[in-house]
Amino acid sequence: MCGIVGYLGQREAYPIVIKGLERLEYRGYDSAGIVLYDGEKAKLCKTKGKVTDLKGKAESENITTGSIGLGHTRWATHGEPNDVNAHPHLSNSGNLAIIHNGIIENYGSIKKELEKRGYTFHSDTDTEVLVNLIEDIKEKEQVKLGKAVQIALNQVVGAYAIAVFDKSKPDEIVVAKLGSPLAIGVGEGEFFIASDASPFIEYTNNAIYLEDEQMAIVRLGRDVKVRQIKDDKSVAAYVQELQLNLDQIEKNGYDHFMLKEIHEQPHAIKDTYRGRLRTNEGIIKMAGIEDNLEKFLNANRIIIVACGTSWHAGLVAEYIFEDLVRIPVEVEYASEFRYRNPVITSKDVVIAISQSGETADTLAAIKLAKQNGAFVFGVCNVVGSSIARESHAGAYTHAGPEIGVASTKAFTTQITLLSLIALKLAQSKGMISKTEFHQYLAEMEAIPDKVEKVLLSDDHVKYISSVYKDVPNFLYLGRGYNFPVALEGALKLKEISYIHAEGYPAAEMKHGPIALIDEQMPVVVIATKKGHYEKVVSNIQEIKSRKGKIIGIVTEGDKEVKSMADYVIEVPETIEGLTPLLTTIPLQLLSYHIAVMRNCNVDQPRNLAKSVTVE
Ligand code: F6R
């Protein structure tokens, strides 16, 4: 979590760093800070709150000049979010400035040693310890900044993406990475440092993504020098051309990124299957699967590891894989899997699902799987992300940048991609008839238009939201493929509106949650025609007879649920395995509108961050 931005060049760093921080706010937003060097002094400005608070403070204190600058937007780990704990941090002499995304686990023992040597600390952070360790080494060993950083990082345990400068050498920034992302934008006579490329995309398309355990010396007038942290060996810097454009990272007239991303889903789903779904030829083309087909077909089981919304996509995948491919599937929370001594063998295929590709628990889970000989396949959105690189093979969802903290298009594109994989394997294994396979392909191709149709219900969903916006609790129920959708609907509502919500398999309601139902309780029931419809109708009756309020997600033209429910939202008919791609949409809209009506910060819900790079 935390976003870092740096600039080194001829322009004023301030507007570039501030704008960059605004783009990275999805990574953390409880405090922010900036340091600029204008040739005389390193000027520091930090504040609790958001980047806009930082902007106000920096401008009122005239901290806006200098052509080298570092900025940080924080999601607190060590030390509460306040002005002092905000980054950047300066070393005791005031010469070195650092920004850091990650955690230094052994900072306590290092701090004690430094205190013995006379260092004092103002904040509660691990980062202030790191910058003083670097300073101590630099002074003690009489080495340059780059060397001091390299020695220091060999003493720390933890994760980091850092950028450091020394004000006595203001033409250089030293950066390093382990476990947290770091990109270097290479412009004409200028450099940009950032957690992802969004802060510099309007200045340059050329970027170097550091690998784990690499550092780089970024110096004006010189090529970027990349080195291995462990042994200080030099590594060739690979400059890649980015495909990102500015439109993808701006709101484009929408009030929030979340709303924009909900509406982008028809397009995003198409981008996921583009080139892969070849309806005319009757095939699915996926190099990552084709090259490793034997691994999948000979697997004893598939283990899916993921967190949060991606875990919900994994649950949908479990249904579709077992249904179509007849391979046993287990879906695991990565955070549990990595610590519970699971049985993993070389006959297992592990699929890691992650939008960001940086989630610490998912990354650790795949490392464990690899150590135990499993074949690891990554399903990520962010190209070049750590999980994508750590996997043996994989496929990208190509959903485009997702900036709203609440995941929307990531979920539907993950389901799209996992469905394609399941279909491809089912066909390769001879588990699906030609007719059924073709039906699936045609139906998959029709999904974007159907999602577009569901999006037309926005005003209706907004009205329903106005009716229930003040309730304290919500229940979401679904069966089969729509059970994970119920979980996802509840998660969306909780995270952005702060209303307590639970998702449950509809039939499980009578084993507990039914006790909660009274005339105050809205229950969202996904009751599409394909998917145990009659059973779900019985569950609706059970709710009705206890006076619960019903919001039904139903198939177009449905009459039965309509006659019982307080409100219904219709979705077009599709193959059962693809219904989550449609039934999810109204639930995203419902949580969005309720959150807006409750004046919640939809794109940056409290206590959350988009990519959880700490465990
Ligand atoms: C919820 C949400 C989170 C993420 C989770 C995993 O809306 O966004 O639950 O799904 O933190 O993140 P990724 O997919 O990046 O691994």
XYZ file of C-alpha atoms and ligand atoms in Angstrom:
631
model
C 0.000 0.000 0.000
C 1.161 3.626 -0.089
C 1.972 5.445 -3.290
C 5.359 6.922 -4.045
C 6.293 9.531 -6.648
C 9.588 11.204 -7.491
C 10.818 13.646 -10.101
C 14.328 14.565 -11.240
C 14.806 16.931 -14.180
C 14.619 20.535 -15.280
C 10.949 21.268 -14.557
C 9.346 22.232 -11.282
C 8.841 18.942 -9.449
C 5.909 20.157 -7.333
C 2.993 19.972 -9.815
C 4.256 16.660 -11.222
C 4.601 15.053 -7.811
C 1.249 16.364 -6.526
C -0.642 15.213 -9.622
C 1.145 11.886 -9.434
C 0.122 11.475 -5.802
C -3.494 12.223 -6.714
C -3.355 9.390 -9.236
C -1.844 7.040 -6.701
C -4.246 7.893 -3.912
C -6.013 4.602 -4.556
C -3.009 3.005 -2.847
C -3.494 4.806 0.459
C -4.882 8.094 1.594
C -4.573 8.637 5.322
C -1.668 11.101 5.149
C 0.602 12.583 2.513
C 3.826 14.499 2.172
C 6.353 16.003 -0.188
C 9.997 17.030 -0.067
C 11.550 19.413 -2.606
C 15.101 20.607 -3.005
C 15.587 24.001 -4.577
C 19.362 24.225 -4.492
C 19.478 25.560 -0.949
C 17.225 23.651 1.379
C 15.316 20.377 1.415
C 11.805 21.643 2.165
C 9.409 19.221 3.709
C 5.638 19.405 3.987
C 3.518 16.626 5.506
C -0.015 16.319 6.713
C -2.613 13.908 7.944
C -5.369 13.578 5.367
C -5.473 13.487 1.609
C -3.341 14.906 -1.162
C -5.688 17.873 -1.446
C -4.889 18.718 2.219
C -1.206 18.426 1.413
C -1.647 20.756 -1.557
C -3.341 23.387 0.609
C -0.624 23.181 3.240
C 2.323 23.161 0.796
C 0.967 26.152 -1.106
C 0.232 28.137 2.027
C 3.797 27.446 3.230
C 5.282 28.180 -0.214
C 6.807 24.729 -0.535
C 6.412 24.484 -4.282
C 9.819 24.993 -5.889
C 12.669 22.687 -6.747
C 13.470 20.389 -9.627
C 14.035 17.293 -7.514
C 11.167 16.083 -5.385
C 9.680 13.068 -3.650
C 6.072 12.577 -2.585
C 4.139 9.938 -0.696
C 0.537 9.038 0.010
C 0.221 6.699 2.946
C -1.760 3.749 4.218
C -0.508 3.468 7.778
C 1.258 0.342 9.003
C 3.726 1.522 11.673
C 2.415 4.506 13.591
C -0.964 6.181 13.382
C -1.724 8.465 10.458
C -0.534 11.925 11.527
C 1.741 14.706 10.278
C 4.856 13.283 11.927
C 4.457 9.720 10.710
C 3.649 10.843 7.159
C 6.474 10.430 4.625
C 8.942 11.653 3.390
C 11.319 11.183 6.303
C 14.628 12.972 6.686
C 17.773 11.559 8.250
C 19.077 13.131 11.462
C 21.472 15.410 9.575
C 18.633 16.510 7.293
C 20.724 15.511 4.258
C 18.845 12.401 3.153
C 15.161 12.201 2.296
C 13.268 8.949 1.758
C 9.848 7.698 0.684
C 8.898 4.084 1.296
C 6.092 1.701 0.430
C 6.307 -1.504 2.467
C 7.373 -2.685 5.889
C 10.773 -3.088 7.511
C 10.128 -5.955 9.906
C 13.379 -5.774 11.908
C 13.259 -2.004 12.348
C 13.040 -2.358 16.159
C 16.488 -3.922 16.583
C 18.070 -1.548 14.040
C 16.506 1.410 15.833
C 18.011 0.311 19.158
C 21.482 0.078 17.602
C 21.132 3.493 16.006
C 19.903 5.008 19.268
C 23.038 3.677 20.962
C 25.007 5.504 18.298
C 23.238 8.760 19.115
C 20.443 8.826 16.525
C 17.111 10.256 17.585
C 13.701 9.508 16.105
C 10.692 11.744 15.770
C 8.151 9.371 14.274
C 6.934 5.853 15.056
C 7.788 4.631 11.581
C 10.085 1.923 10.305
C 10.978 4.244 7.417
C 12.675 6.852 9.587
C 14.845 4.028 10.925
C 15.794 2.985 7.388
C 16.859 6.465 6.264
C 19.041 6.839 9.350
C 20.552 3.412 8.817
C 21.498 4.517 5.292
C 22.963 7.737 6.652
C 24.891 5.892 9.339
C 26.418 3.499 6.795
C 27.211 6.350 4.411
C 29.098 8.231 7.109
C 30.721 5.243 8.769
C 31.890 3.575 5.584
C 32.484 6.813 3.694
C 30.594 5.462 0.668
C 28.310 7.038 -1.912
C 24.547 7.042 -1.437
C 23.957 4.095 -3.801
C 26.430 1.891 -1.955
C 25.033 2.897 1.438
C 21.522 1.987 0.266
C 22.763 -1.372 -0.984
C 24.515 -2.207 2.298
C 21.516 -1.050 4.352
C 19.037 -3.098 2.366
C 21.109 -6.197 2.952
C 20.553 -5.651 6.674
C 16.798 -5.187 6.587
C 14.072 -7.812 6.531
C 10.779 -6.892 4.951
C 9.328 -5.351 1.827
C 10.000 -2.060 0.185
C 9.878 0.248 -2.764
C 12.019 3.220 -1.775
C 13.381 6.386 -3.306
C 16.121 8.348 -1.552
C 18.036 11.501 -2.371
C 20.930 13.300 -0.778
C 20.628 17.058 -0.917
C 24.368 17.386 -1.375
C 23.966 15.484 -4.653
C 20.731 16.805 -6.110
C 21.187 15.267 -9.567
C 20.544 11.740 -8.316
C 17.793 9.586 -6.822
C 18.473 6.048 -5.622
C 15.578 3.604 -5.792
C 15.168 -0.023 -4.759
C 12.469 -2.660 -4.708
C 11.527 -5.846 -2.920
C 7.899 -6.940 -2.821
C 6.386 -3.516 -3.600
C 6.129 -2.158 -7.134
C 8.402 0.518 -8.558
C 8.545 2.019 -12.039
C 11.082 4.506 -13.421
C 9.797 6.750 -16.204
C 12.598 7.673 -18.586
C 11.984 11.019 -20.308
C 14.165 13.402 -22.319
C 16.641 14.623 -19.722
C 14.286 13.842 -16.874
C 13.213 10.887 -14.764
C 10.085 9.934 -12.882
C 9.744 7.433 -10.069
C 6.378 5.969 -9.133
C 4.504 2.979 -7.753
C 2.914 2.581 -11.180
C 3.172 4.417 -14.474
C 0.067 6.592 -14.028
C 1.926 9.615 -12.565
C 4.153 9.997 -15.617
C 2.181 8.701 -18.556
C 1.686 12.182 -20.077
C 5.466 12.798 -20.019
C 6.900 9.537 -21.272
C 5.932 6.101 -22.566
C 9.266 4.593 -21.631
C 9.569 2.851 -18.330
C 11.839 0.522 -16.441
C 10.116 -1.796 -13.965
C 12.532 -2.924 -11.319
C 12.504 -6.581 -10.367
C 12.551 -7.674 -6.740
C 15.939 -7.262 -5.083
C 17.060 -4.692 -7.623
C 18.061 -1.096 -7.089
C 18.813 1.684 -9.532
C 20.860 4.850 -9.555
C 18.906 7.460 -11.484
C 21.207 10.342 -12.384
C 20.695 13.325 -14.693
C 22.661 13.077 -17.911
C 23.274 9.347 -17.431
C 21.510 6.117 -18.297
C 19.728 4.436 -15.408
C 22.094 1.984 -13.708
C 20.364 -1.112 -12.346
C 22.142 -3.344 -9.807
C 21.330 -6.411 -7.732
C 20.929 -5.540 -4.088
C 22.444 -8.773 -2.800
C 25.808 -8.729 -4.553
C 25.908 -5.255 -6.128
C 26.261 -6.813 -9.593
C 25.155 -4.659 -12.493
C 22.064 -5.759 -14.496
C 20.933 -4.544 -17.940
C 18.112 -1.990 -17.606
C 15.171 -3.019 -19.768
C 13.237 0.015 -20.998
C 9.744 -0.950 -22.109
C 7.185 0.997 -24.088
C 3.931 1.453 -22.182
C 0.522 0.829 -23.701
C -1.287 3.003 -21.147
C -3.019 6.230 -22.176
C -4.285 9.190 -20.190
C -8.011 8.531 -20.829
C -7.719 5.218 -19.047
C -6.660 6.848 -15.807
C -9.027 9.833 -15.760
C -12.693 9.978 -14.792
C -13.880 11.069 -18.242
C -16.945 12.907 -16.986
C -18.053 10.314 -14.433
C -18.431 11.460 -10.826
C -16.314 8.598 -9.573
C -13.835 6.074 -10.915
C -16.041 3.315 -9.549
C -18.982 4.430 -11.679
C -16.744 4.815 -14.714
C -15.368 1.331 -14.162
C -18.838 -0.182 -13.709
C -19.814 1.334 -17.060
C -16.585 0.180 -18.691
C -17.488 -3.464 -18.142
C -18.974 -4.232 -21.572
C -15.793 -2.947 -23.142
C -13.496 -4.543 -20.560
C -15.113 -7.974 -20.999
C -14.622 -7.649 -24.759
C -10.983 -6.745 -24.196
C -10.602 -9.863 -22.064
C -11.876 -12.212 -24.741
C -10.537 -10.276 -27.754
C -8.281 -12.514 -29.839
C -9.011 -15.458 -27.562
C -12.654 -16.135 -28.289
C -12.823 -17.123 -31.950
C -16.447 -17.962 -32.479
C -16.180 -18.313 -36.276
C -13.373 -20.809 -36.025
C -15.036 -22.522 -33.062
C -11.921 -22.276 -30.893
C -10.481 -20.509 -27.877
C -6.909 -19.370 -28.331
C -4.853 -18.966 -25.188
C -1.129 -19.448 -25.482
C -0.614 -19.654 -21.701
C -2.942 -22.665 -21.557
C -1.910 -24.269 -24.852
C 1.769 -24.234 -23.874
C 0.952 -25.928 -20.577
C -2.008 -28.047 -21.551
C -0.539 -31.277 -20.202
C -0.028 -29.706 -16.777
C -3.720 -28.811 -16.597
C -5.046 -32.025 -18.100
C -2.891 -34.227 -15.868
C -3.528 -32.239 -12.721
C -4.995 -34.048 -9.735
C -6.698 -30.843 -8.722
C -6.694 -27.115 -9.189
C -6.109 -24.916 -6.172
C -7.244 -21.319 -6.566
C -5.622 -18.750 -4.274
C -6.787 -15.154 -4.016
C -8.087 -12.483 -1.639
C -11.263 -10.395 -1.413
C -13.160 -9.878 -4.626
C -10.650 -11.978 -6.549
C -11.415 -14.839 -4.151
C -15.092 -14.464 -5.065
C -14.147 -14.760 -8.743
C -12.262 -17.895 -7.725
C -15.447 -19.351 -6.236
C -17.294 -18.777 -9.502
C -14.393 -20.475 -11.266
C -14.688 -23.474 -8.941
C -18.254 -24.008 -10.120
C -17.416 -23.654 -13.789
C -14.249 -25.793 -13.667
C -15.904 -28.625 -11.793
C -19.014 -28.350 -13.927
C -17.289 -28.280 -17.311
C -13.831 -29.783 -16.844
C -14.549 -32.259 -14.012
C -11.274 -31.431 -12.239
C -11.559 -31.079 -8.450
C -11.060 -27.475 -7.411
C -10.274 -25.938 -4.039
C -10.571 -22.212 -3.488
C -8.389 -20.849 -0.727
C -7.924 -17.498 0.932
C -4.256 -16.876 0.140
C -3.699 -15.604 3.685
C -4.885 -18.911 5.172
C -3.262 -21.128 2.588
C 0.195 -19.665 3.076
C 0.233 -20.329 6.804
C -1.734 -23.523 7.299
C 0.798 -26.084 6.040
C -1.380 -27.207 3.121
C -0.759 -30.396 1.171
C 0.640 -29.320 -2.203
C 2.117 -31.709 -4.747
C 3.681 -31.500 -8.170
C 0.374 -32.802 -9.573
C -1.420 -29.642 -8.430
C -2.068 -26.636 -10.587
C -2.366 -23.448 -8.562
C -4.235 -20.534 -10.120
C -3.527 -17.185 -8.463
C -6.118 -14.502 -9.151
C -5.214 -10.883 -8.498
C -6.222 -7.603 -10.099
C -3.152 -5.738 -8.899
C -0.802 -8.697 -9.073
C 0.799 -7.291 -5.929
C -1.309 -8.677 -3.058
C 1.241 -9.837 -0.491
C -0.668 -12.909 0.698
C -1.374 -14.145 -2.824
C 2.250 -13.627 -3.776
C 3.416 -15.572 -0.708
C 0.900 -18.351 -1.457
C 2.285 -18.890 -4.945
C 5.848 -18.856 -3.691
C 4.879 -21.626 -1.277
C 3.142 -23.544 -4.060
C 6.229 -23.276 -6.257
C 8.513 -24.475 -3.458
C 6.316 -27.556 -3.223
C 6.531 -28.285 -6.923
C 3.094 -27.105 -8.068
C 2.591 -25.437 -11.414
C 1.461 -21.832 -10.903
C -0.755 -19.963 -13.347
C -1.417 -16.252 -12.733
C -4.616 -14.430 -13.635
C -3.724 -10.756 -13.202
C -4.816 -7.434 -14.583
C -1.708 -5.349 -14.061
C 0.829 -6.232 -16.711
C 4.299 -6.994 -15.383
C 3.070 -7.171 -11.785
C 4.854 -9.300 -9.199
C 2.353 -12.196 -9.285
C 2.424 -12.212 -13.098
C 6.200 -12.431 -13.019
C 6.358 -14.971 -10.233
C 3.931 -17.391 -11.957
C 5.148 -20.121 -14.324
C 2.589 -18.998 -16.885
C -0.526 -16.894 -16.944
C -3.029 -14.744 -18.755
C -3.928 -11.099 -18.311
C -7.514 -9.919 -17.982
C -6.759 -6.721 -19.957
C -9.452 -4.829 -18.054
C -7.454 -1.581 -18.157
C -6.464 0.311 -15.010
C -8.895 -0.106 -12.125
C -8.572 2.912 -9.863
C -11.713 2.823 -7.685
C -10.747 0.963 -4.529
C -13.843 -1.230 -4.769
C -13.200 -3.778 -7.465
C -15.801 -3.960 -10.241
C -14.537 -4.585 -13.751
C -11.675 -6.663 -12.325
C -14.260 -9.143 -11.000
C -16.243 -9.562 -14.210
C -13.139 -9.785 -16.375
C -11.593 -12.375 -14.055
C -14.755 -14.463 -14.403
C -14.639 -14.000 -18.180
C -11.032 -15.152 -18.377
C -11.525 -18.093 -16.015
C -14.580 -19.188 -18.012
C -12.500 -19.131 -21.192
C -9.861 -21.277 -19.505
C -12.494 -23.736 -18.279
C -14.058 -23.952 -21.731
C -10.714 -24.459 -23.392
C -9.804 -27.250 -20.986
C -13.244 -28.842 -21.276
C -12.858 -28.906 -25.044
C -9.297 -30.250 -24.891
C -10.382 -32.966 -22.477
C -13.412 -33.847 -24.576
C -15.754 -33.037 -21.694
C -18.076 -30.713 -23.597
C -20.131 -31.417 -26.695
C -19.490 -29.403 -29.819
C -22.963 -27.893 -29.577
C -22.607 -26.847 -25.964
C -19.149 -25.412 -26.648
C -20.474 -23.333 -29.541
C -23.417 -22.173 -27.472
C -20.993 -20.994 -24.793
C -18.822 -19.135 -27.313
C -21.815 -17.381 -28.858
C -23.235 -16.530 -25.467
C -19.914 -15.223 -24.199
C -19.734 -12.971 -27.225
C -23.229 -11.676 -26.454
C -22.389 -10.835 -22.825
C -21.076 -7.258 -23.371
C -24.376 -6.196 -25.003
C -26.309 -7.853 -22.198
C -24.207 -6.064 -19.580
C -24.947 -2.833 -21.460
C -28.647 -3.630 -21.129
C -28.341 -4.236 -17.379
C -26.608 -0.881 -17.044
C -29.781 0.744 -18.388
C -31.441 -0.161 -15.085
C -29.225 2.407 -13.360
C -32.033 4.881 -12.585
C -34.252 2.133 -11.233
C -31.424 0.841 -9.025
C -30.810 4.406 -7.889
C -34.430 4.672 -6.806
C -34.225 1.389 -4.862
C -31.035 2.711 -3.260
C -32.882 5.800 -2.046
C -35.427 3.551 -0.297
C -32.848 1.507 1.610
C -29.927 3.892 2.031
C -30.453 4.315 5.787
C -30.866 0.715 6.902
C -28.189 -0.735 9.213
C -28.047 -4.238 7.710
C -28.448 -6.033 4.392
C -28.551 -9.714 3.528
C -27.572 -11.074 0.105
C -28.613 -14.553 -0.967
C -27.819 -16.668 -4.003
C -27.418 -20.298 -4.941
C -24.998 -22.119 -7.228
C -23.131 -19.725 -9.486
C -24.880 -16.826 -7.817
C -23.736 -17.644 -4.299
C -20.325 -15.986 -4.905
C -22.230 -13.065 -6.433
C -24.148 -12.699 -3.162
C -20.828 -12.598 -1.304
C -19.495 -10.015 -3.724
C -22.636 -7.857 -3.473
C -22.353 -7.823 0.321
C -18.646 -6.998 0.195
C -19.253 -4.071 -2.170
C -21.912 -2.606 0.100
C -19.821 -2.994 3.258
C -16.686 -1.502 1.870
C -18.064 1.646 0.325
C -21.256 2.470 2.271
C -20.207 1.052 5.698
C -23.563 -0.736 6.003
C -23.188 -4.155 7.551
C -24.000 -6.809 4.962
C -23.713 -10.561 4.732
C -23.719 -12.829 1.734
C -25.053 -16.345 2.204
C -25.994 -19.392 0.166
C -29.780 -18.989 -0.004
C -30.505 -22.426 1.453
C -28.215 -21.816 4.422
C -30.400 -18.938 5.544
C -32.583 -21.228 7.583
C -29.544 -22.436 9.536
C -29.014 -19.084 11.208
C -29.411 -15.788 9.355
C -33.191 -16.219 9.166
C -33.199 -15.094 12.807
C -32.176 -11.639 11.606
C -35.121 -11.178 9.328
C -37.806 -8.699 10.306
C -39.637 -5.878 8.550
C -36.459 -3.724 8.631
C -34.216 -6.177 6.821
C -33.689 -5.807 3.058
C -32.696 -9.088 1.469
C -31.200 -9.055 -2.006
C -32.007 -12.387 -3.595
C -30.483 -13.462 -6.880
C -33.228 -15.520 -8.440
C -32.463 -15.961 -12.118
C -34.393 -18.557 -14.101
C -31.399 -20.843 -14.638
C -29.952 -21.753 -11.301
C -32.213 -23.557 -8.851
C -34.995 -21.074 -9.494
C -37.772 -22.985 -7.710
C -35.593 -23.480 -4.648
C -34.752 -19.798 -4.478
C -38.442 -18.932 -4.839
C -39.094 -21.058 -1.728
C -36.379 -19.143 0.107
C -38.051 -15.887 -0.916
C -41.312 -17.149 0.531
C -39.555 -17.895 3.803
C -38.282 -14.325 3.940
C -41.661 -12.934 2.949
C -43.484 -14.755 5.711
C -41.135 -13.094 8.209
C -41.868 -9.687 6.700
C -38.382 -9.144 5.233
C -38.058 -6.735 2.307
C -37.094 -8.383 -0.966
C -35.011 -6.981 -3.792
C -34.953 -9.672 -6.468
C -32.396 -9.921 -9.250
C -34.439 -11.794 -11.826
C -34.440 -12.912 -15.434
C -36.206 -10.589 -17.868
C -39.941 -11.243 -17.935
C -40.030 -13.058 -14.594
C -43.475 -12.862 -12.994
C -43.319 -15.129 -9.978
C -40.611 -13.356 -7.997
C -41.988 -10.017 -9.123
C -45.293 -10.837 -7.464
C -43.544 -11.486 -4.139
C -40.678 -8.995 -4.115
C -40.743 -5.351 -3.091
C -38.536 -4.513 -6.052
C -36.993 -6.473 -8.878
C -34.120 -5.690 -11.200
C -34.143 -7.625 -14.445
C -31.169 -9.094 -16.258
C -31.207 -10.771 -19.681
C -31.199 -14.545 -19.880
C -27.921 -16.366 -20.437
C -26.214 -19.726 -19.845
C -26.187 -20.494 -16.121
C -22.382 -20.449 -15.887
C -22.281 -16.914 -17.251
C -25.058 -15.418 -15.105
C -22.597 -13.913 -12.573
C -21.412 -11.589 -15.335
C -24.904 -10.070 -15.423
C -26.239 -10.435 -11.872
C -23.178 -8.713 -10.395
C -23.857 -5.444 -12.225
C -27.012 -4.318 -10.350
C -25.312 -5.148 -7.044
C -22.368 -2.915 -7.948
C -24.778 -0.111 -8.863
C -26.805 -0.594 -5.681
C -23.769 -0.267 -3.439
C -22.482 2.671 -5.478
C -25.709 4.690 -5.217
C -26.263 3.894 -1.559
C -22.702 5.001 -0.756
C -23.099 8.245 -2.712
C -26.418 8.958 -0.959
C -24.719 8.406 2.401
C -21.995 10.889 1.421
C -19.311 8.241 1.581
C -16.077 8.589 -0.324
C -16.799 5.944 -2.929
C -13.404 5.805 -4.588
C -11.456 5.938 -1.359
C -13.414 4.161 1.376
C -12.060 4.535 4.879
C -9.295 2.205 6.080
C -8.928 0.515 2.697
C -6.301 0.604 -0.014
C -6.385 -0.741 -3.512
C -3.412 -2.999 -3.417
C -2.652 -4.734 -0.173
C 1.080 -5.241 -0.297
C 1.340 -5.989 3.418
C 0.101 -9.174 5.046
C -12.769 -5.362 -2.924
C -11.374 -5.368 -3.308
C -10.445 -6.249 -2.543
C -9.465 -6.937 -3.518
C -8.411 -7.713 -2.738
C -7.477 -8.467 -3.649
O -13.502 -4.512 -3.719
O -10.962 -4.685 -4.191
O -11.122 -7.187 -1.792
O -10.192 -7.779 -4.350
O -7.663 -6.817 -1.959
O -6.808 -7.617 -4.518
P -6.119 -8.142 -5.826
O -7.165 -8.640 -6.729
O -5.405 -6.948 -6.372
O -5.177 -9.231 -5.409
